[in-house]
Amino acid sequence: RRRASLAGVRVLTVVAADRCRDATAALARRAGAHVLPVDYRNVGLARAAAVAYALDVLGGPAGVWVASTDADSAVPADWLAFYTARGREGWEAVVGTVTVDAVSYTHL
């Protein structure tokens, strides 16, 4: 959100901490994110809760773009700038794929 192309764009970061037992919530709060603790053990439900929370904070969906990723993936540095540019071009949605370097589900 520090890119010049995002100047004037309000960015609200919401972290859905789904059954987190590590430092995720504390680190996210320290970085300025809103943290929403949930107990779903389900990516889709956690993401839906975070979006609902964000829309409530922002006062509804008008003029809002939702960008969503997962803690197990990394997005390019220009991720938000790319999506913002597409929105300014009139696009209504952008989808893509992520590559996960390493995942361990032994803690579930």
PDB file of C-alpha atoms in Angstrom:
ATOM      1  CA  ARG A   1       0.000   0.000   0.000  1.00  0.00           C
ATOM      2  CA  ARG A   2       3.059   2.245  -0.045  1.00  0.00           C
ATOM      3  CA  ARG A   3       3.161   2.338  -3.857  1.00  0.00           C
ATOM      4  CA  ALA A   4       2.525   5.706  -5.489  1.00  0.00           C
ATOM      5  CA  SER A   5      -0.284   4.193  -7.562  1.00  0.00           C
ATOM      6  CA  LEU A   6      -2.152   3.464  -4.317  1.00  0.00           C
ATOM      7  CA  ALA A   7      -1.984   7.041  -3.019  1.00  0.00           C
ATOM      8  CA  GLY A   8      -5.426   7.970  -1.778  1.00  0.00           C
ATOM      9  CA  VAL A   9      -6.643   4.365  -1.764  1.00  0.00           C
ATOM     10  CA  ARG A  10      -7.940   3.261   1.620  1.00  0.00           C
ATOM     11  CA  VAL A  11      -6.563  -0.152   2.506  1.00  0.00           C
ATOM     12  CA  LEU A  12      -8.111  -2.070   5.374  1.00  0.00           C
ATOM     13  CA  THR A  13      -6.300  -5.245   6.367  1.00  0.00           C
ATOM     14  CA  VAL A  14      -8.324  -7.871   8.198  1.00  0.00           C
ATOM     15  CA  VAL A  15      -6.712 -11.070   9.428  1.00  0.00           C
ATOM     16  CA  ALA A  16      -9.064 -13.938  10.161  1.00  0.00           C
ATOM     17  CA  ALA A  17      -7.111 -15.819  12.821  1.00  0.00           C
ATOM     18  CA  ASP A  18      -8.732 -19.225  12.420  1.00  0.00           C
ATOM     19  CA  ARG A  19      -7.818 -21.323  15.455  1.00  0.00           C
ATOM     20  CA  CYS A  20      -4.407 -19.671  15.566  1.00  0.00           C
ATOM     21  CA  ARG A  21      -2.139 -20.907  18.292  1.00  0.00           C
ATOM     22  CA  ASP A  22       0.937 -19.019  17.181  1.00  0.00           C
ATOM     23  CA  ALA A  23       1.887 -15.335  17.123  1.00  0.00           C
ATOM     24  CA  THR A  24      -0.201 -14.520  14.024  1.00  0.00           C
ATOM     25  CA  ALA A  25      -2.789 -12.361  15.806  1.00  0.00           C
ATOM     26  CA  ALA A  26      -0.232 -10.415  17.824  1.00  0.00           C
ATOM     27  CA  LEU A  27       1.996  -9.804  14.797  1.00  0.00           C
ATOM     28  CA  ALA A  28      -0.975  -8.727  12.684  1.00  0.00           C
ATOM     29  CA  ARG A  29      -2.198  -6.283  15.332  1.00  0.00           C
ATOM     30  CA  ARG A  30       1.305  -4.868  15.702  1.00  0.00           C
ATOM     31  CA  ALA A  31       1.394  -4.300  11.923  1.00  0.00           C
ATOM     32  CA  GLY A  32      -1.899  -2.383  12.097  1.00  0.00           C
ATOM     33  CA  ALA A  33      -4.313  -5.065  10.912  1.00  0.00           C
ATOM     34  CA  HIS A  34      -7.740  -5.719  12.332  1.00  0.00           C
ATOM     35  CA  VAL A  35      -7.731  -9.237  13.784  1.00  0.00           C
ATOM     36  CA  LEU A  36     -10.856 -11.353  13.753  1.00  0.00           C
ATOM     37  CA  PRO A  37     -10.438 -14.497  15.876  1.00  0.00           C
ATOM     38  CA  VAL A  38     -12.604 -17.320  14.500  1.00  0.00           C
ATOM     39  CA  ASP A  39     -12.886 -21.031  15.188  1.00  0.00           C
ATOM     40  CA  TYR A  40     -13.949 -22.526  11.868  1.00  0.00           C
ATOM     41  CA  ARG A  41     -10.969 -24.580  10.707  1.00  0.00           C
ATOM     42  CA  ASN A  42     -12.253 -23.723   7.258  1.00  0.00           C
ATOM     43  CA  VAL A  43     -10.600 -21.281   4.854  1.00  0.00           C
ATOM     44  CA  GLY A  44     -13.838 -20.336   3.109  1.00  0.00           C
ATOM     45  CA  LEU A  45     -15.755 -19.606   6.300  1.00  0.00           C
ATOM     46  CA  ALA A  46     -12.827 -17.666   7.787  1.00  0.00           C
ATOM     47  CA  ARG A  47     -12.474 -15.616   4.604  1.00  0.00           C
ATOM     48  CA  ALA A  48     -16.226 -14.912   4.484  1.00  0.00           C
ATOM     49  CA  ALA A  49     -16.161 -13.732   8.109  1.00  0.00           C
ATOM     50  CA  ALA A  50     -13.226 -11.411   7.388  1.00  0.00           C
ATOM     51  CA  VAL A  51     -14.966  -9.925   4.340  1.00  0.00           C
ATOM     52  CA  ALA A  52     -18.199  -9.390   6.302  1.00  0.00           C
ATOM     53  CA  TYR A  53     -16.205  -7.703   9.065  1.00  0.00           C
ATOM     54  CA  ALA A  54     -14.399  -5.442   6.567  1.00  0.00           C
ATOM     55  CA  LEU A  55     -17.627  -4.444   4.834  1.00  0.00           C
ATOM     56  CA  ASP A  56     -19.145  -3.592   8.210  1.00  0.00           C
ATOM     57  CA  VAL A  57     -16.147  -1.391   9.100  1.00  0.00           C
ATOM     58  CA  LEU A  58     -16.225   0.264   5.661  1.00  0.00           C
ATOM     59  CA  GLY A  59     -19.980   0.844   5.727  1.00  0.00           C
ATOM     60  CA  GLY A  60     -21.000  -1.551   2.966  1.00  0.00           C
ATOM     61  CA  PRO A  61     -19.803  -2.826  -0.378  1.00  0.00           C
ATOM     62  CA  ALA A  62     -20.130   0.352  -2.479  1.00  0.00           C
ATOM     63  CA  GLY A  63     -16.764   1.190  -4.025  1.00  0.00           C
ATOM     64  CA  VAL A  64     -14.987  -1.657  -2.222  1.00  0.00           C
ATOM     65  CA  TRP A  65     -12.583  -4.123  -3.805  1.00  0.00           C
ATOM     66  CA  VAL A  66     -11.778  -7.257  -1.815  1.00  0.00           C
ATOM     67  CA  ALA A  67      -8.310  -8.769  -2.183  1.00  0.00           C
ATOM     68  CA  SER A  68      -7.844 -12.031  -0.358  1.00  0.00           C
ATOM     69  CA  THR A  69      -4.948 -14.387   0.205  1.00  0.00           C
ATOM     70  CA  ASP A  70      -3.860 -16.974   2.727  1.00  0.00           C
ATOM     71  CA  ALA A  71      -1.106 -16.952   5.326  1.00  0.00           C
ATOM     72  CA  ASP A  72       0.531 -19.921   3.610  1.00  0.00           C
ATOM     73  CA  SER A  73       1.146 -17.964   0.409  1.00  0.00           C
ATOM     74  CA  ALA A  74       3.023 -14.856  -0.646  1.00  0.00           C
ATOM     75  CA  VAL A  75       1.730 -12.262  -3.085  1.00  0.00           C
ATOM     76  CA  PRO A  76       3.829 -10.098  -5.419  1.00  0.00           C
ATOM     77  CA  ALA A  77       4.869  -6.678  -4.139  1.00  0.00           C
ATOM     78  CA  ASP A  78       2.619  -4.968  -6.701  1.00  0.00           C
ATOM     79  CA  TRP A  79      -0.408  -7.138  -5.905  1.00  0.00           C
ATOM     80  CA  LEU A  80      -2.755  -4.423  -4.628  1.00  0.00           C
ATOM     81  CA  ALA A  81      -1.538  -1.901  -7.202  1.00  0.00           C
ATOM     82  CA  PHE A  82      -2.291  -4.387  -9.998  1.00  0.00           C
ATOM     83  CA  TYR A  83      -5.840  -5.005  -8.747  1.00  0.00           C
ATOM     84  CA  THR A  84      -6.449  -1.303  -8.190  1.00  0.00           C
ATOM     85  CA  ALA A  85      -5.397  -0.569 -11.771  1.00  0.00           C
ATOM     86  CA  ARG A  86      -7.807  -3.225 -13.064  1.00  0.00           C
ATOM     87  CA  GLY A  87     -10.623  -1.691 -11.031  1.00  0.00           C
ATOM     88  CA  ARG A  88      -9.880   1.730 -12.495  1.00  0.00           C
ATOM     89  CA  GLU A  89     -10.123   0.138 -15.949  1.00  0.00           C
ATOM     90  CA  GLY A  90     -13.654  -1.014 -15.109  1.00  0.00           C
ATOM     91  CA  TRP A  91     -12.953  -4.647 -14.261  1.00  0.00           C
ATOM     92  CA  GLU A  92     -15.352  -6.152 -11.747  1.00  0.00           C
ATOM     93  CA  ALA A  93     -13.206  -9.082 -10.617  1.00  0.00           C
ATOM     94  CA  VAL A  94      -9.712 -10.513 -10.889  1.00  0.00           C
ATOM     95  CA  VAL A  95      -8.781 -14.065  -9.979  1.00  0.00           C
ATOM     96  CA  GLY A  96      -5.506 -15.922  -9.959  1.00  0.00           C
ATOM     97  CA  THR A  97      -3.566 -18.756  -8.488  1.00  0.00           C
ATOM     98  CA  VAL A  98      -0.999 -18.985  -5.737  1.00  0.00           C
ATOM     99  CA  THR A  99       1.939 -21.265  -5.251  1.00  0.00           C
ATOM    100  CA  VAL A 100       2.490 -22.567  -1.740  1.00  0.00           C
ATOM    101  CA  ASP A 101       6.139 -23.255  -0.963  1.00  0.00           C
ATOM    102  CA  ALA A 102       5.649 -25.505   2.033  1.00  0.00           C
ATOM    103  CA  VAL A 103       2.586 -26.505   4.011  1.00  0.00           C
ATOM    104  CA  SER A 104       2.259 -28.654   7.070  1.00  0.00           C
ATOM    105  CA  TYR A 105      -1.160 -29.733   8.171  1.00  0.00           C
ATOM    106  CA  THR A 106       0.070 -31.993  10.944  1.00  0.00           C
ATOM    107  CA  HIS A 107      -1.127 -29.435  13.515  1.00  0.00           C
ATOM    108  CA  LEU A 108      -4.792 -29.736  12.465  1.00  0.00           C
TER     109      LEU A 108
END
